[in-house]
Amino acid sequence: IRTKESVLRNNLFSLRTQIDEYTYNVQKAPQTLQDLVTEGYLRAVPVDPMTGANDKWVTVMEDPQRTVNQTEPGIFDVHSGSDKKSLEGTPYAEW
């Protein structure tokens, strides 16, 4: 479980970093995680080790009032799609 938690932390860090890079470079946030792959920011959408899938990530969309491009709010953050709790007792979905 500790290994999976470590992989989850790394994958979340990578996804969040690439979302920020994409948003800065393109001047709008990605609409989907696949946009990061299409535009070359990631080779593939990483697998959420807690769900075992790369399509179970929960994305948080920008507030349209605070977006770089107000006509197309995009992904602001990402969380695990797991409904389980970590060894620390916090839900993976809150990481």
PDB file of N, CA and C in Angstrom:
ATOM      1  N   ILE A   1       0.839  -1.192   0.000  1.00  0.00           N
ATOM      2  CA  ILE A   1       0.000   0.000   0.000  1.00  0.00           C
ATOM      3  C   ILE A   1       0.879   1.249   0.000  1.00  0.00           C
ATOM      4  N   ARG A   2       1.965   1.223   0.760  1.00  0.00           N
ATOM      5  CA  ARG A   2       2.860   2.391   0.792  1.00  0.00           C
ATOM      6  C   ARG A   2       3.434   2.690  -0.595  1.00  0.00           C
ATOM      7  N   THR A   3       3.760   1.637  -1.332  1.00  0.00           N
ATOM      8  CA  THR A   3       4.284   1.834  -2.689  1.00  0.00           C
ATOM      9  C   THR A   3       3.238   2.490  -3.576  1.00  0.00           C
ATOM     10  N   LYS A   4       2.005   2.016  -3.501  1.00  0.00           N
ATOM     11  CA  LYS A   4       0.924   2.616  -4.294  1.00  0.00           C
ATOM     12  C   LYS A   4       0.706   4.074  -3.906  1.00  0.00           C
ATOM     13  N   GLU A   5       0.784   4.357  -2.612  1.00  0.00           N
ATOM     14  CA  GLU A   5       0.616   5.739  -2.161  1.00  0.00           C
ATOM     15  C   GLU A   5       1.740   6.620  -2.686  1.00  0.00           C
ATOM     16  N   SER A   6       2.950   6.107  -2.716  1.00  0.00           N
ATOM     17  CA  SER A   6       4.077   6.867  -3.249  1.00  0.00           C
ATOM     18  C   SER A   6       3.893   7.134  -4.746  1.00  0.00           C
ATOM     19  N   VAL A   7       3.449   6.121  -5.485  1.00  0.00           N
ATOM     20  CA  VAL A   7       3.197   6.293  -6.914  1.00  0.00           C
ATOM     21  C   VAL A   7       2.074   7.313  -7.126  1.00  0.00           C
ATOM     22  N   LEU A   8       1.039   7.254  -6.306  1.00  0.00           N
ATOM     23  CA  LEU A   8      -0.064   8.215  -6.421  1.00  0.00           C
ATOM     24  C   LEU A   8       0.443   9.640  -6.200  1.00  0.00           C
ATOM     25  N   ARG A   9       1.242   9.839  -5.176  1.00  0.00           N
ATOM     26  CA  ARG A   9       1.791  11.182  -4.918  1.00  0.00           C
ATOM     27  C   ARG A   9       2.596  11.681  -6.122  1.00  0.00           C
ATOM     28  N   ASN A  10       3.434  10.808  -6.673  1.00  0.00           N
ATOM     29  CA  ASN A  10       4.246  11.193  -7.837  1.00  0.00           C
ATOM     30  C   ASN A  10       3.383  11.492  -9.055  1.00  0.00           C
ATOM     31  N   ASN A  11       2.374  10.661  -9.308  1.00  0.00           N
ATOM     32  CA  ASN A  11       1.501  10.882 -10.460  1.00  0.00           C
ATOM     33  C   ASN A  11       0.704  12.173 -10.315  1.00  0.00           C
ATOM     34  N   LEU A  12       0.214  12.442  -9.113  1.00  0.00           N
ATOM     35  CA  LEU A  12      -0.514  13.694  -8.887  1.00  0.00           C
ATOM     36  C   LEU A  12       0.403  14.894  -9.089  1.00  0.00           C
ATOM     37  N   PHE A  13       1.628  14.808  -8.584  1.00  0.00           N
ATOM     38  CA  PHE A  13       2.586  15.895  -8.756  1.00  0.00           C
ATOM     39  C   PHE A  13       2.844  16.137 -10.248  1.00  0.00           C
ATOM     40  N   SER A  14       3.075  15.060 -10.997  1.00  0.00           N
ATOM     41  CA  SER A  14       3.335  15.189 -12.442  1.00  0.00           C
ATOM     42  C   SER A  14       2.143  15.783 -13.178  1.00  0.00           C
ATOM     43  N   LEU A  15       0.958  15.275 -12.891  1.00  0.00           N
ATOM     44  CA  LEU A  15      -0.236  15.792 -13.563  1.00  0.00           C
ATOM     45  C   LEU A  15      -0.442  17.272 -13.250  1.00  0.00           C
ATOM     46  N   ARG A  16      -0.318  17.636 -12.003  1.00  0.00           N
ATOM     47  CA  ARG A  16      -0.534  19.037 -11.615  1.00  0.00           C
ATOM     48  C   ARG A  16       0.519  19.956 -12.228  1.00  0.00           C
ATOM     49  N   THR A  17       1.759  19.490 -12.267  1.00  0.00           N
ATOM     50  CA  THR A  17       2.822  20.284 -12.877  1.00  0.00           C
ATOM     51  C   THR A  17       2.545  20.493 -14.365  1.00  0.00           C
ATOM     52  N   GLN A  18       2.147  19.435 -15.055  1.00  0.00           N
ATOM     53  CA  GLN A  18       1.895  19.545 -16.493  1.00  0.00           C
ATOM     54  C   GLN A  18       0.631  20.350 -16.795  1.00  0.00           C
ATOM     55  N   ILE A  19      -0.368  20.283 -15.936  1.00  0.00           N
ATOM     56  CA  ILE A  19      -1.553  21.130 -16.104  1.00  0.00           C
ATOM     57  C   ILE A  19      -1.131  22.599 -16.016  1.00  0.00           C
ATOM     58  N   ASP A  20      -0.290  22.928 -15.039  1.00  0.00           N
ATOM     59  CA  ASP A  20       0.192  24.306 -14.878  1.00  0.00           C
ATOM     60  C   ASP A  20       1.028  24.744 -16.075  1.00  0.00           C
ATOM     61  N   GLU A  21       1.933  23.874 -16.543  1.00  0.00           N
ATOM     62  CA  GLU A  21       2.771  24.198 -17.710  1.00  0.00           C
ATOM     63  C   GLU A  21       1.914  24.441 -18.948  1.00  0.00           C
ATOM     64  N   TYR A  22       0.973  23.550 -19.189  1.00  0.00           N
ATOM     65  CA  TYR A  22       0.074  23.679 -20.342  1.00  0.00           C
ATOM     66  C   TYR A  22      -0.692  25.005 -20.258  1.00  0.00           C
ATOM     67  N   THR A  23      -1.249  25.280 -19.091  1.00  0.00           N
ATOM     68  CA  THR A  23      -2.040  26.506 -18.911  1.00  0.00           C
ATOM     69  C   THR A  23      -1.185  27.740 -19.157  1.00  0.00           C
ATOM     70  N   TYR A  24       0.035  27.743 -18.672  1.00  0.00           N
ATOM     71  CA  TYR A  24       0.937  28.879 -18.868  1.00  0.00           C
ATOM     72  C   TYR A  24       1.308  29.033 -20.346  1.00  0.00           C
ATOM     73  N   ASN A  25       1.679  27.951 -20.993  1.00  0.00           N
ATOM     74  CA  ASN A  25       2.145  28.006 -22.380  1.00  0.00           C
ATOM     75  C   ASN A  25       1.036  28.277 -23.386  1.00  0.00           C
ATOM     76  N   VAL A  26      -0.117  27.665 -23.191  1.00  0.00           N
ATOM     77  CA  VAL A  26      -1.208  27.763 -24.165  1.00  0.00           C
ATOM     78  C   VAL A  26      -2.150  28.927 -23.835  1.00  0.00           C
ATOM     79  N   GLN A  27      -2.018  29.467 -22.639  1.00  0.00           N
ATOM     80  CA  GLN A  27      -2.871  30.563 -22.157  1.00  0.00           C
ATOM     81  C   GLN A  27      -4.321  30.148 -21.976  1.00  0.00           C
ATOM     82  N   LYS A  28      -4.526  28.853 -21.755  1.00  0.00           N
ATOM     83  CA  LYS A  28      -5.822  28.322 -21.336  1.00  0.00           C
ATOM     84  C   LYS A  28      -5.572  26.940 -20.763  1.00  0.00           C
ATOM     85  N   ALA A  29      -6.410  26.547 -19.838  1.00  0.00           N
ATOM     86  CA  ALA A  29      -6.241  25.252 -19.182  1.00  0.00           C
ATOM     87  C   ALA A  29      -6.707  24.127 -20.104  1.00  0.00           C
ATOM     88  N   PRO A  30      -6.144  22.928 -19.934  1.00  0.00           N
ATOM     89  CA  PRO A  30      -6.591  21.802 -20.758  1.00  0.00           C
ATOM     90  C   PRO A  30      -8.042  21.446 -20.453  1.00  0.00           C
ATOM     91  N   GLN A  31      -8.763  21.015 -21.472  1.00  0.00           N
ATOM     92  CA  GLN A  31     -10.159  20.617 -21.297  1.00  0.00           C
ATOM     93  C   GLN A  31     -10.265  19.191 -20.757  1.00  0.00           C
ATOM     94  N   THR A  32      -9.274  18.362 -21.124  1.00  0.00           N
ATOM     95  CA  THR A  32      -9.222  16.980 -20.662  1.00  0.00           C
ATOM     96  C   THR A  32      -7.767  16.632 -20.346  1.00  0.00           C
ATOM     97  N   LEU A  33      -7.560  15.559 -19.603  1.00  0.00           N
ATOM     98  CA  LEU A  33      -6.198  15.112 -19.342  1.00  0.00           C
ATOM     99  C   LEU A  33      -5.542  14.619 -20.623  1.00  0.00           C
ATOM    100  N   GLN A  34      -6.342  14.126 -21.550  1.00  0.00           N
ATOM    101  CA  GLN A  34      -5.811  13.657 -22.833  1.00  0.00           C
ATOM    102  C   GLN A  34      -5.183  14.808 -23.618  1.00  0.00           C
ATOM    103  N   ASP A  35      -5.629  16.039 -23.410  1.00  0.00           N
ATOM    104  CA  ASP A  35      -5.017  17.206 -24.062  1.00  0.00           C
ATOM    105  C   ASP A  35      -3.528  17.294 -23.725  1.00  0.00           C
ATOM    106  N   LEU A  36      -3.153  16.891 -22.506  1.00  0.00           N
ATOM    107  CA  LEU A  36      -1.751  16.925 -22.096  1.00  0.00           C
ATOM    108  C   LEU A  36      -0.925  15.935 -22.908  1.00  0.00           C
ATOM    109  N   VAL A  37      -1.525  14.824 -23.297  1.00  0.00           N
ATOM    110  CA  VAL A  37      -0.847  13.822 -24.121  1.00  0.00           C
ATOM    111  C   VAL A  37      -0.791  14.312 -25.566  1.00  0.00           C
ATOM    112  N   THR A  38      -1.910  14.775 -26.076  1.00  0.00           N
ATOM    113  CA  THR A  38      -2.000  15.240 -27.461  1.00  0.00           C
ATOM    114  C   THR A  38      -1.000  16.345 -27.752  1.00  0.00           C
ATOM    115  N   GLU A  39      -0.808  17.244 -26.784  1.00  0.00           N
ATOM    116  CA  GLU A  39       0.093  18.380 -26.970  1.00  0.00           C
ATOM    117  C   GLU A  39       1.532  18.091 -26.544  1.00  0.00           C
ATOM    118  N   GLY A  40       1.819  16.856 -26.133  1.00  0.00           N
ATOM    119  CA  GLY A  40       3.182  16.458 -25.830  1.00  0.00           C
ATOM    120  C   GLY A  40       3.674  16.753 -24.423  1.00  0.00           C
ATOM    121  N   TYR A  41       2.791  17.091 -23.510  1.00  0.00           N
ATOM    122  CA  TYR A  41       3.202  17.354 -22.133  1.00  0.00           C
ATOM    123  C   TYR A  41       3.383  16.062 -21.336  1.00  0.00           C
ATOM    124  N   LEU A  42       2.672  15.017 -21.743  1.00  0.00           N
ATOM    125  CA  LEU A  42       2.803  13.693 -21.138  1.00  0.00           C
ATOM    126  C   LEU A  42       2.855  12.661 -22.260  1.00  0.00           C
ATOM    127  N   ARG A  43       3.524  11.547 -22.016  1.00  0.00           N
ATOM    128  CA  ARG A  43       3.510  10.445 -23.001  1.00  0.00           C
ATOM    129  C   ARG A  43       2.173   9.729 -22.970  1.00  0.00           C
ATOM    130  N   ALA A  44       1.619   9.599 -21.784  1.00  0.00           N
ATOM    131  CA  ALA A  44       0.317   8.956 -21.588  1.00  0.00           C
ATOM    132  C   ALA A  44      -0.250   9.446 -20.271  1.00  0.00           C
ATOM    133  N   VAL A  45      -1.565   9.390 -20.143  1.00  0.00           N
ATOM    134  CA  VAL A  45      -2.183   9.731 -18.865  1.00  0.00           C
ATOM    135  C   VAL A  45      -1.796   8.613 -17.895  1.00  0.00           C
ATOM    136  N   PRO A  46      -1.177   8.964 -16.762  1.00  0.00           N
ATOM    137  CA  PRO A  46      -0.739   7.921 -15.843  1.00  0.00           C
ATOM    138  C   PRO A  46      -1.911   7.175 -15.210  1.00  0.00           C
ATOM    139  N   VAL A  47      -1.623   5.986 -14.763  1.00  0.00           N
ATOM    140  CA  VAL A  47      -2.618   5.162 -14.076  1.00  0.00           C
ATOM    141  C   VAL A  47      -2.728   5.630 -12.626  1.00  0.00           C
ATOM    142  N   ASP A  48      -3.951   5.727 -12.154  1.00  0.00           N
ATOM    143  CA  ASP A  48      -4.190   5.980 -10.731  1.00  0.00           C
ATOM    144  C   ASP A  48      -3.973   4.630 -10.044  1.00  0.00           C
ATOM    145  N   PRO A  49      -2.913   4.486  -9.246  1.00  0.00           N
ATOM    146  CA  PRO A  49      -2.617   3.183  -8.660  1.00  0.00           C
ATOM    147  C   PRO A  49      -3.685   2.685  -7.689  1.00  0.00           C
ATOM    148  N   MET A  50      -4.524   3.567  -7.213  1.00  0.00           N
ATOM    149  CA  MET A  50      -5.560   3.156  -6.275  1.00  0.00           C
ATOM    150  C   MET A  50      -6.791   2.604  -6.992  1.00  0.00           C
ATOM    151  N   THR A  51      -7.007   2.998  -8.245  1.00  0.00           N
ATOM    152  CA  THR A  51      -8.139   2.474  -9.013  1.00  0.00           C
ATOM    153  C   THR A  51      -7.677   1.504 -10.090  1.00  0.00           C
ATOM    154  N   GLY A  52      -6.392   1.552 -10.431  1.00  0.00           N
ATOM    155  CA  GLY A  52      -5.861   0.677 -11.465  1.00  0.00           C
ATOM    156  C   GLY A  52      -6.210   1.104 -12.876  1.00  0.00           C
ATOM    157  N   ALA A  53      -6.677   2.341 -13.030  1.00  0.00           N
ATOM    158  CA  ALA A  53      -7.085   2.821 -14.354  1.00  0.00           C
ATOM    159  C   ALA A  53      -6.580   4.241 -14.574  1.00  0.00           C
ATOM    160  N   ASN A  54      -6.418   4.613 -15.847  1.00  0.00           N
ATOM    161  CA  ASN A  54      -5.985   5.979 -16.144  1.00  0.00           C
ATOM    162  C   ASN A  54      -7.154   6.883 -16.515  1.00  0.00           C
ATOM    163  N   ASP A  55      -8.370   6.351 -16.474  1.00  0.00           N
ATOM    164  CA  ASP A  55      -9.543   7.165 -16.808  1.00  0.00           C
ATOM    165  C   ASP A  55     -10.461   7.387 -15.610  1.00  0.00           C
ATOM    166  N   LYS A  56      -9.952   7.131 -14.420  1.00  0.00           N
ATOM    167  CA  LYS A  56     -10.755   7.307 -13.196  1.00  0.00           C
ATOM    168  C   LYS A  56     -10.360   8.540 -12.400  1.00  0.00           C
ATOM    169  N   TRP A  57      -9.421   9.342 -12.933  1.00  0.00           N
ATOM    170  CA  TRP A  57      -9.025  10.564 -12.241  1.00  0.00           C
ATOM    171  C   TRP A  57     -10.227  11.489 -12.121  1.00  0.00           C
ATOM    172  N   VAL A  58     -10.321  12.199 -11.022  1.00  0.00           N
ATOM    173  CA  VAL A  58     -11.376  13.190 -10.824  1.00  0.00           C
ATOM    174  C   VAL A  58     -10.752  14.557 -11.083  1.00  0.00           C
ATOM    175  N   THR A  59     -11.260  15.249 -12.093  1.00  0.00           N
ATOM    176  CA  THR A  59     -10.720  16.566 -12.436  1.00  0.00           C
ATOM    177  C   THR A  59     -11.574  17.662 -11.817  1.00  0.00           C
ATOM    178  N   VAL A  60     -10.912  18.735 -11.436  1.00  0.00           N
ATOM    179  CA  VAL A  60     -11.573  19.911 -10.871  1.00  0.00           C
ATOM    180  C   VAL A  60     -11.439  21.013 -11.908  1.00  0.00           C
ATOM    181  N   MET A  61     -12.563  21.540 -12.337  1.00  0.00           N
ATOM    182  CA  MET A  61     -12.560  22.581 -13.361  1.00  0.00           C
ATOM    183  C   MET A  61     -12.375  23.956 -12.718  1.00  0.00           C
ATOM    184  N   GLU A  62     -11.809  24.854 -13.507  1.00  0.00           N
ATOM    185  CA  GLU A  62     -11.575  26.232 -13.049  1.00  0.00           C
ATOM    186  C   GLU A  62     -12.893  26.953 -12.805  1.00  0.00           C
ATOM    187  N   ASP A  63     -12.832  27.955 -11.959  1.00  0.00           N
ATOM    188  CA  ASP A  63     -13.943  28.878 -11.780  1.00  0.00           C
ATOM    189  C   ASP A  63     -13.910  29.815 -12.989  1.00  0.00           C
ATOM    190  N   PRO A  64     -14.982  29.870 -13.781  1.00  0.00           N
ATOM    191  CA  PRO A  64     -14.964  30.714 -14.980  1.00  0.00           C
ATOM    192  C   PRO A  64     -14.607  32.179 -14.718  1.00  0.00           C
ATOM    193  N   GLN A  65     -14.872  32.676 -13.515  1.00  0.00           N
ATOM    194  CA  GLN A  65     -14.560  34.063 -13.181  1.00  0.00           C
ATOM    195  C   GLN A  65     -13.054  34.299 -13.028  1.00  0.00           C
ATOM    196  N   ARG A  66     -12.293  33.231 -12.776  1.00  0.00           N
ATOM    197  CA  ARG A  66     -10.865  33.375 -12.489  1.00  0.00           C
ATOM    198  C   ARG A  66      -9.966  32.708 -13.520  1.00  0.00           C
ATOM    199  N   THR A  67     -10.504  32.344 -14.658  1.00  0.00           N
ATOM    200  CA  THR A  67      -9.710  31.620 -15.646  1.00  0.00           C
ATOM    201  C   THR A  67      -8.876  32.559 -16.494  1.00  0.00           C
ATOM    202  N   VAL A  68      -7.842  31.974 -17.088  1.00  0.00           N
ATOM    203  CA  VAL A  68      -7.023  32.724 -18.029  1.00  0.00           C
ATOM    204  C   VAL A  68      -7.874  33.048 -19.254  1.00  0.00           C
ATOM    205  N   ASN A  69      -8.621  32.052 -19.733  1.00  0.00           N
ATOM    206  CA  ASN A  69      -9.512  32.217 -20.877  1.00  0.00           C
ATOM    207  C   ASN A  69     -10.931  31.983 -20.375  1.00  0.00           C
ATOM    208  N   GLN A  70     -11.653  33.046 -20.097  1.00  0.00           N
ATOM    209  CA  GLN A  70     -12.968  32.925 -19.461  1.00  0.00           C
ATOM    210  C   GLN A  70     -14.009  32.229 -20.321  1.00  0.00           C
ATOM    211  N   THR A  71     -13.774  32.134 -21.624  1.00  0.00           N
ATOM    212  CA  THR A  71     -14.753  31.463 -22.484  1.00  0.00           C
ATOM    213  C   THR A  71     -14.599  29.949 -22.443  1.00  0.00           C
ATOM    214  N   GLU A  72     -13.438  29.457 -22.015  1.00  0.00           N
ATOM    215  CA  GLU A  72     -13.199  28.022 -21.968  1.00  0.00           C
ATOM    216  C   GLU A  72     -12.504  27.612 -20.674  1.00  0.00           C
ATOM    217  N   PRO A  73     -13.240  27.556 -19.561  1.00  0.00           N
ATOM    218  CA  PRO A  73     -12.599  27.089 -18.338  1.00  0.00           C
ATOM    219  C   PRO A  73     -12.166  25.639 -18.506  1.00  0.00           C
ATOM    220  N   GLY A  74     -11.022  25.312 -17.954  1.00  0.00           N
ATOM    221  CA  GLY A  74     -10.493  23.959 -18.097  1.00  0.00           C
ATOM    222  C   GLY A  74     -10.136  23.354 -16.762  1.00  0.00           C
ATOM    223  N   ILE A  75      -9.296  22.341 -16.822  1.00  0.00           N
ATOM    224  CA  ILE A  75      -8.907  21.603 -15.621  1.00  0.00           C
ATOM    225  C   ILE A  75      -7.957  22.452 -14.776  1.00  0.00           C
ATOM    226  N   PHE A  76      -8.298  22.558 -13.513  1.00  0.00           N
ATOM    227  CA  PHE A  76      -7.497  23.313 -12.556  1.00  0.00           C
ATOM    228  C   PHE A  76      -6.703  22.375 -11.646  1.00  0.00           C
ATOM    229  N   ASP A  77      -7.295  21.237 -11.305  1.00  0.00           N
ATOM    230  CA  ASP A  77      -6.660  20.300 -10.381  1.00  0.00           C
ATOM    231  C   ASP A  77      -7.150  18.893 -10.694  1.00  0.00           C
ATOM    232  N   VAL A  78      -6.498  17.916 -10.084  1.00  0.00           N
ATOM    233  CA  VAL A  78      -6.843  16.514 -10.304  1.00  0.00           C
ATOM    234  C   VAL A  78      -6.666  15.755  -8.993  1.00  0.00           C
ATOM    235  N   HIS A  79      -7.532  14.749  -8.788  1.00  0.00           N
ATOM    236  CA  HIS A  79      -7.495  13.920  -7.578  1.00  0.00           C
ATOM    237  C   HIS A  79      -7.703  12.462  -7.965  1.00  0.00           C
ATOM    238  N   SER A  80      -7.370  11.577  -7.049  1.00  0.00           N
ATOM    239  CA  SER A  80      -7.608  10.154  -7.262  1.00  0.00           C
ATOM    240  C   SER A  80      -9.106   9.891  -7.306  1.00  0.00           C
ATOM    241  N   GLY A  81      -9.487   8.907  -8.092  1.00  0.00           N
ATOM    242  CA  GLY A  81     -10.894   8.506  -8.173  1.00  0.00           C
ATOM    243  C   GLY A  81     -11.257   7.452  -7.143  1.00  0.00           C
ATOM    244  N   SER A  82     -10.323   7.120  -6.274  1.00  0.00           N
ATOM    245  CA  SER A  82     -10.552   6.081  -5.269  1.00  0.00           C
ATOM    246  C   SER A  82     -11.446   6.589  -4.144  1.00  0.00           C
ATOM    247  N   ASP A  83     -12.260   5.686  -3.615  1.00  0.00           N
ATOM    248  CA  ASP A  83     -13.101   6.033  -2.466  1.00  0.00           C
ATOM    249  C   ASP A  83     -12.513   5.503  -1.160  1.00  0.00           C
ATOM    250  N   LYS A  84     -11.284   5.013  -1.215  1.00  0.00           N
ATOM    251  CA  LYS A  84     -10.628   4.441  -0.033  1.00  0.00           C
ATOM    252  C   LYS A  84      -9.835   5.500   0.735  1.00  0.00           C
ATOM    253  N   LYS A  85      -9.432   5.113   1.939  1.00  0.00           N
ATOM    254  CA  LYS A  85      -8.632   6.003   2.783  1.00  0.00           C
ATOM    255  C   LYS A  85      -7.182   5.547   2.799  1.00  0.00           C
ATOM    256  N   SER A  86      -6.296   6.513   2.966  1.00  0.00           N
ATOM    257  CA  SER A  86      -4.858   6.242   3.021  1.00  0.00           C
ATOM    258  C   SER A  86      -4.477   5.651   4.371  1.00  0.00           C
ATOM    259  N   LEU A  87      -3.228   5.232   4.471  1.00  0.00           N
ATOM    260  CA  LEU A  87      -2.716   4.737   5.747  1.00  0.00           C
ATOM    261  C   LEU A  87      -2.734   5.827   6.812  1.00  0.00           C
ATOM    262  N   GLU A  88      -2.705   7.102   6.376  1.00  0.00           N
ATOM    263  CA  GLU A  88      -2.783   8.236   7.305  1.00  0.00           C
ATOM    264  C   GLU A  88      -4.211   8.498   7.771  1.00  0.00           C
ATOM    265  N   GLY A  89      -5.186   7.882   7.074  1.00  0.00           N
ATOM    266  CA  GLY A  89      -6.592   8.084   7.424  1.00  0.00           C
ATOM    267  C   GLY A  89      -7.311   9.107   6.573  1.00  0.00           C
ATOM    268  N   THR A  90      -6.592   9.757   5.635  1.00  0.00           N
ATOM    269  CA  THR A  90      -7.237  10.735   4.763  1.00  0.00           C
ATOM    270  C   THR A  90      -7.685  10.046   3.474  1.00  0.00           C
ATOM    271  N   PRO A  91      -8.802  10.463   2.908  1.00  0.00           N
ATOM    272  CA  PRO A  91      -9.261   9.862   1.656  1.00  0.00           C
ATOM    273  C   PRO A  91      -8.291  10.204   0.505  1.00  0.00           C
ATOM    274  N   TYR A  92      -8.021   9.215  -0.339  1.00  0.00           N
ATOM    275  CA  TYR A  92      -7.153   9.457  -1.496  1.00  0.00           C
ATOM    276  C   TYR A  92      -7.749  10.545  -2.393  1.00  0.00           C
ATOM    277  N   ALA A  93      -9.049  10.633  -2.423  1.00  0.00           N
ATOM    278  CA  ALA A  93      -9.729  11.623  -3.269  1.00  0.00           C
ATOM    279  C   ALA A  93      -9.468  13.061  -2.819  1.00  0.00           C
ATOM    280  N   GLU A  94      -8.912  13.233  -1.624  1.00  0.00           N
ATOM    281  CA  GLU A  94      -8.598  14.592  -1.136  1.00  0.00           C
ATOM    282  C   GLU A  94      -7.136  14.959  -1.339  1.00  0.00           C
ATOM    283  N   TRP A  95      -6.328  14.027  -1.809  1.00  0.00           N
ATOM    284  CA  TRP A  95      -4.889  14.293  -2.003  1.00  0.00           C
ATOM    285  C   TRP A  95      -4.693  15.252  -3.134  1.00  0.00           C
TER     286      TRP A  95
END
